[in-house]
PDB file of C-alpha atoms in Angstrom:
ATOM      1  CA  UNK A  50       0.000   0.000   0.000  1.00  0.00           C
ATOM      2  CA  UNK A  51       2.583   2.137   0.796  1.00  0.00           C
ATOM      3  CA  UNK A  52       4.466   1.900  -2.860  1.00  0.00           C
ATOM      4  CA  UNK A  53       1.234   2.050  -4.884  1.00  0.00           C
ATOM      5  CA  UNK A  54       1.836   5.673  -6.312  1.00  0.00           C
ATOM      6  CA  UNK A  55       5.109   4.230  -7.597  1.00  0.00           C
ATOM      7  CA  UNK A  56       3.364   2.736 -10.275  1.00  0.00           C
ATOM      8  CA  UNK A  57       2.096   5.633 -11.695  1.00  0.00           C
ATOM      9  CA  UNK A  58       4.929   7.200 -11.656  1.00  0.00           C
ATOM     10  CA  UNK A  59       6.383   5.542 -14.735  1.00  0.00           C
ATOM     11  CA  UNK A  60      10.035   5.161 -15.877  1.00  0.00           C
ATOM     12  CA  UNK A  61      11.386   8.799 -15.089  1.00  0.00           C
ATOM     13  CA  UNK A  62      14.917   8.283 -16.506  1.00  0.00           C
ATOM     14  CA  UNK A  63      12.672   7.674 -19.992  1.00  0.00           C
ATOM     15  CA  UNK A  64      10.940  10.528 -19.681  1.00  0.00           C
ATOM     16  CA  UNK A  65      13.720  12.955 -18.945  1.00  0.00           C
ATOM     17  CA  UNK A  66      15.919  11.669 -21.786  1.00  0.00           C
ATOM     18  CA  UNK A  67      12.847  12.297 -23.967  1.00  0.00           C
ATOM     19  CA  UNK A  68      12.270  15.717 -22.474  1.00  0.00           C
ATOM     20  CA  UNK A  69      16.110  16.285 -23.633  1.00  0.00           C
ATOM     21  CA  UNK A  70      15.743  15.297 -26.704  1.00  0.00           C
ATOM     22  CA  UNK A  71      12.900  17.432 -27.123  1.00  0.00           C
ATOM     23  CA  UNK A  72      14.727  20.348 -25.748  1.00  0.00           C
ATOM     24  CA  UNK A  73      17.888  19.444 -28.020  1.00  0.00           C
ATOM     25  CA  UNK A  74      15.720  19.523 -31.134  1.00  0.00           C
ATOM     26  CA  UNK A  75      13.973  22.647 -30.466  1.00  0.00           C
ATOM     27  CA  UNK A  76      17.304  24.541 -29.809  1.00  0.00           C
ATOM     28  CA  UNK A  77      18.499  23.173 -33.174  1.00  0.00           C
ATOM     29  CA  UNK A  78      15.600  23.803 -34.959  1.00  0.00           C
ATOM     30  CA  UNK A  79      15.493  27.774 -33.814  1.00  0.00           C
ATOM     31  CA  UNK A  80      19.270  28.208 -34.668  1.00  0.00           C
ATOM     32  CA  UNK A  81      18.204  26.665 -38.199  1.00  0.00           C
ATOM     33  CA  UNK A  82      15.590  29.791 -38.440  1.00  0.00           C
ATOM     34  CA  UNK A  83      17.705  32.099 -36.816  1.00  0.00           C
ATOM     35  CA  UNK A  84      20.558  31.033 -39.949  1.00  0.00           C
ATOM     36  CA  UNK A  85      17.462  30.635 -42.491  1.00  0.00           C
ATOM     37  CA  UNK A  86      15.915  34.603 -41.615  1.00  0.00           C
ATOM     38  CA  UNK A  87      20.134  35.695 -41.956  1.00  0.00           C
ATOM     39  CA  UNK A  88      20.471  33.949 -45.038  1.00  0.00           C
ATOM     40  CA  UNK A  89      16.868  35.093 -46.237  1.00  0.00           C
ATOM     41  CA  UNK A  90      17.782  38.589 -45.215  1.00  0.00           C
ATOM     42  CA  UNK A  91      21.092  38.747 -47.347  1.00  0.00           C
ATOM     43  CA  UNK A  92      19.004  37.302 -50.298  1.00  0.00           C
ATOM     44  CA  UNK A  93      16.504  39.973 -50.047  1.00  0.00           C
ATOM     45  CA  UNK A  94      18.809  42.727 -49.764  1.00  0.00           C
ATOM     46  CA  UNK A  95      21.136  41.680 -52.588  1.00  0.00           C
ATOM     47  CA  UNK A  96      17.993  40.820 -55.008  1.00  0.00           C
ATOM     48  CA  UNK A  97      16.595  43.912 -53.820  1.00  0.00           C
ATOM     49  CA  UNK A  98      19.170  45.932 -55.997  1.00  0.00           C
ATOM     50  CA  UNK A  99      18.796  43.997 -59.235  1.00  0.00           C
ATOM     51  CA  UNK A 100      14.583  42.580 -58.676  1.00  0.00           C
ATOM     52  CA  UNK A 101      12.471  46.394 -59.157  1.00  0.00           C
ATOM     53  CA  UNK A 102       9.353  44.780 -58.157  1.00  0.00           C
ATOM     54  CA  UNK A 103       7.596  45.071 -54.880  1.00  0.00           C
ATOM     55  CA  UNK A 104       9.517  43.681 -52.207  1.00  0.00           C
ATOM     56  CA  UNK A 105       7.407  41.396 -49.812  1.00  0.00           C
ATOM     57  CA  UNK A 106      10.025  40.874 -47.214  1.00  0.00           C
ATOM     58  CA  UNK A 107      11.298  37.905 -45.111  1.00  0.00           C
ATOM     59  CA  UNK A 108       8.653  35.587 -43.538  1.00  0.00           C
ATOM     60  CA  UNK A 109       8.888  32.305 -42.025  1.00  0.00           C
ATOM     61  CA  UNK A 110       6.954  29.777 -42.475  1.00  0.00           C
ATOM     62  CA  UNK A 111       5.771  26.768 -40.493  1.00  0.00           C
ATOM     63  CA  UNK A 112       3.441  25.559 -43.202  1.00  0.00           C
ATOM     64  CA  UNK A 113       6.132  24.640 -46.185  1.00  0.00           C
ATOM     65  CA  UNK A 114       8.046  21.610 -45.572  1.00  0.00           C
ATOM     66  CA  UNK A 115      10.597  22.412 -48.054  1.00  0.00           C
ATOM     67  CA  UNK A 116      11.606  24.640 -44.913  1.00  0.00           C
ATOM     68  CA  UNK A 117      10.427  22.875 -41.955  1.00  0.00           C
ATOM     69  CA  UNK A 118      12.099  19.885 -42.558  1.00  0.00           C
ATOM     70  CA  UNK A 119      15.103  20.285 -43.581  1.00  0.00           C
ATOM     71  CA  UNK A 120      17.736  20.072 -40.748  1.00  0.00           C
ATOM     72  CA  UNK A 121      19.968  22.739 -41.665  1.00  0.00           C
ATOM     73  CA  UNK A 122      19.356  26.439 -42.937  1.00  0.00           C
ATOM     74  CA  UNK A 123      16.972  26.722 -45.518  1.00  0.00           C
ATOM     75  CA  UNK A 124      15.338  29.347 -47.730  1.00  0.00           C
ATOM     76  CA  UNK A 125      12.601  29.761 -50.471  1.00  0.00           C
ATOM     77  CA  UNK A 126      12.782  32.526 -52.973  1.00  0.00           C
ATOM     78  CA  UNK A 127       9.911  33.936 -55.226  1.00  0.00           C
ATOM     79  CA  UNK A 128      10.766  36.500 -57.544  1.00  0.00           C
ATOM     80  CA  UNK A 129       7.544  37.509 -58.942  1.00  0.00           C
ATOM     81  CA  UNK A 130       4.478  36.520 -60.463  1.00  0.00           C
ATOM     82  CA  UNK A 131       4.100  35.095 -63.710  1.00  0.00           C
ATOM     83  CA  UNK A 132       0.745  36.701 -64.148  1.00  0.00           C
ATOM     84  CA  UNK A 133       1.790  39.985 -63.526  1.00  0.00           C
ATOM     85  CA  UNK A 134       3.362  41.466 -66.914  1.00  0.00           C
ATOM     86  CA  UNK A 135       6.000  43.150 -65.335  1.00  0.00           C
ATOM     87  CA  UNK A 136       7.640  40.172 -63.278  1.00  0.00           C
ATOM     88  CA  UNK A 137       6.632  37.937 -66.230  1.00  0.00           C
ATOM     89  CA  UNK A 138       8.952  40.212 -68.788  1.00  0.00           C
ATOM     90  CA  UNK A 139      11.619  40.123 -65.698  1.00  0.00           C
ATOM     91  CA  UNK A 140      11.703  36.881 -65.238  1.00  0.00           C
ATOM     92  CA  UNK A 141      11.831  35.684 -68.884  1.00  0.00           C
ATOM     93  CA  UNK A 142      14.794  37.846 -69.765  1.00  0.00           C
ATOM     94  CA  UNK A 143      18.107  35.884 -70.315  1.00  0.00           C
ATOM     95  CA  UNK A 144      19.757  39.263 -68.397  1.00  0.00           C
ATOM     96  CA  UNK A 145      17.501  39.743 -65.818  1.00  0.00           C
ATOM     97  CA  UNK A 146      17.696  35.597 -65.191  1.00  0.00           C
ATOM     98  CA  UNK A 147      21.616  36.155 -65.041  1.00  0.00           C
ATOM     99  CA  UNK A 148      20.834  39.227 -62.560  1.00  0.00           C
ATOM    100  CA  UNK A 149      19.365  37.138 -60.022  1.00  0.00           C
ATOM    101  CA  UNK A 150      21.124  34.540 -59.804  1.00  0.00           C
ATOM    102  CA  UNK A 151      24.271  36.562 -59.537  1.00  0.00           C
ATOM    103  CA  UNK A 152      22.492  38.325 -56.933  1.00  0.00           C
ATOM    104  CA  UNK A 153      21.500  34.981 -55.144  1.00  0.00           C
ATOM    105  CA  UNK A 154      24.834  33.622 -55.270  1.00  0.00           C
ATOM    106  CA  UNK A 155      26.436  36.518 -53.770  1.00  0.00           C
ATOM    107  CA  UNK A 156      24.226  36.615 -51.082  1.00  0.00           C
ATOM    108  CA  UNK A 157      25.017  33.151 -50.416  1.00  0.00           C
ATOM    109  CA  UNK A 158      28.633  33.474 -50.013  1.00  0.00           C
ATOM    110  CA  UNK A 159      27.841  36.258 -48.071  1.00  0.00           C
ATOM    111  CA  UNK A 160      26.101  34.322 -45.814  1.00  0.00           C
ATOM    112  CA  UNK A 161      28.927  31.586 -45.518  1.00  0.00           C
ATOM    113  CA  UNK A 162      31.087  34.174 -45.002  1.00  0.00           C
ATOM    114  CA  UNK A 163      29.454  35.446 -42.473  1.00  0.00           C
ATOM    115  CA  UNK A 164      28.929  31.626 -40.604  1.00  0.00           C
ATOM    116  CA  UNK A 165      32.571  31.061 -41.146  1.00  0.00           C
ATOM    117  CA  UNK A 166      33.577  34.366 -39.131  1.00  0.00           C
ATOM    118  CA  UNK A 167      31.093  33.516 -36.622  1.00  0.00           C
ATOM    119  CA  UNK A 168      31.536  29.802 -35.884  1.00  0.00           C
ATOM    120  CA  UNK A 169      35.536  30.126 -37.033  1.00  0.00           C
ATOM    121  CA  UNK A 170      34.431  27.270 -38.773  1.00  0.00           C
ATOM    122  CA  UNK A 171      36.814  27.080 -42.393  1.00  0.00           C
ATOM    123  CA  UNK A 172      34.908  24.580 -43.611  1.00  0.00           C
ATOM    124  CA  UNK A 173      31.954  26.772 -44.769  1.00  0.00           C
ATOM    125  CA  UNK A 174      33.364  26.859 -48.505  1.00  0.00           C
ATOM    126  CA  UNK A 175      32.727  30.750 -48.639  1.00  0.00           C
ATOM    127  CA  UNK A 176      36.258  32.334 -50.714  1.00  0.00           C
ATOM    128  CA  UNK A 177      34.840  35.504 -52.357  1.00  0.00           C
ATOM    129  CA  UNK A 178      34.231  36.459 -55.578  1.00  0.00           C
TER     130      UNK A 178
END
């Protein structure tokens, strides 16, 4: 009688690893959108210069899970509609194409850059342009 709440007690060392786990994951998973909203950021501002179209900003996301489930940093990028004229002319054009990707991939080494000063980490691949 005296041990009976024992057994409703369960298998705490179980339940505390879980609980780690839990707590490990979640700190991972808000560094990865912490890195994502950088590298998102950078994007923006570096398409920004070459994209003359309305500029939405940076939003996450919980809903895609081309974002949510990837386990490292991880960004989407629209550049327009293809209804509207104007994007549809800007994205169609062989220089504006060229624009934006430059403008993508310089953000992106920006962004490793960046990582590699932070973390001191060399093995972020960034070298410059």
């Amino acid at each position: 009688m005296e041990n009976e709440a024992l057994r409703y007690e369960g298998d705490t060392t179980t339940e505390v690893g879980e609980g780690l786990d839990f707590i490990l994951r979640n700190l991972q998973l808000n560094e990865y959108l912490r890195e994502s909203a950088r590298a998102a950021e950078l994007v923006q501002s570096q398409v920004g210069m070459v994209h003359t179209g309305t500029n939405r900003g940076v939003k996450q996301s919980r809903v895609l899970a081309v974002l949510n489930t990837a386990r490292r940093p991880a960004i989407l990028v629209e550049m327009g509609f293809s209804t509207n004229p104007a994007d549809a002319r800007l994205l169609i054009s062989h220089k504006s194409q060229q624009s934006l990707a430059t403008a993508i991939a310089d953000a992106i080494v920006e962004y490793l850059l960046e990582y590699e000063r932070k973390t001191g980490d060399g093995s972020a691949g960034g070298k410059g342009r």
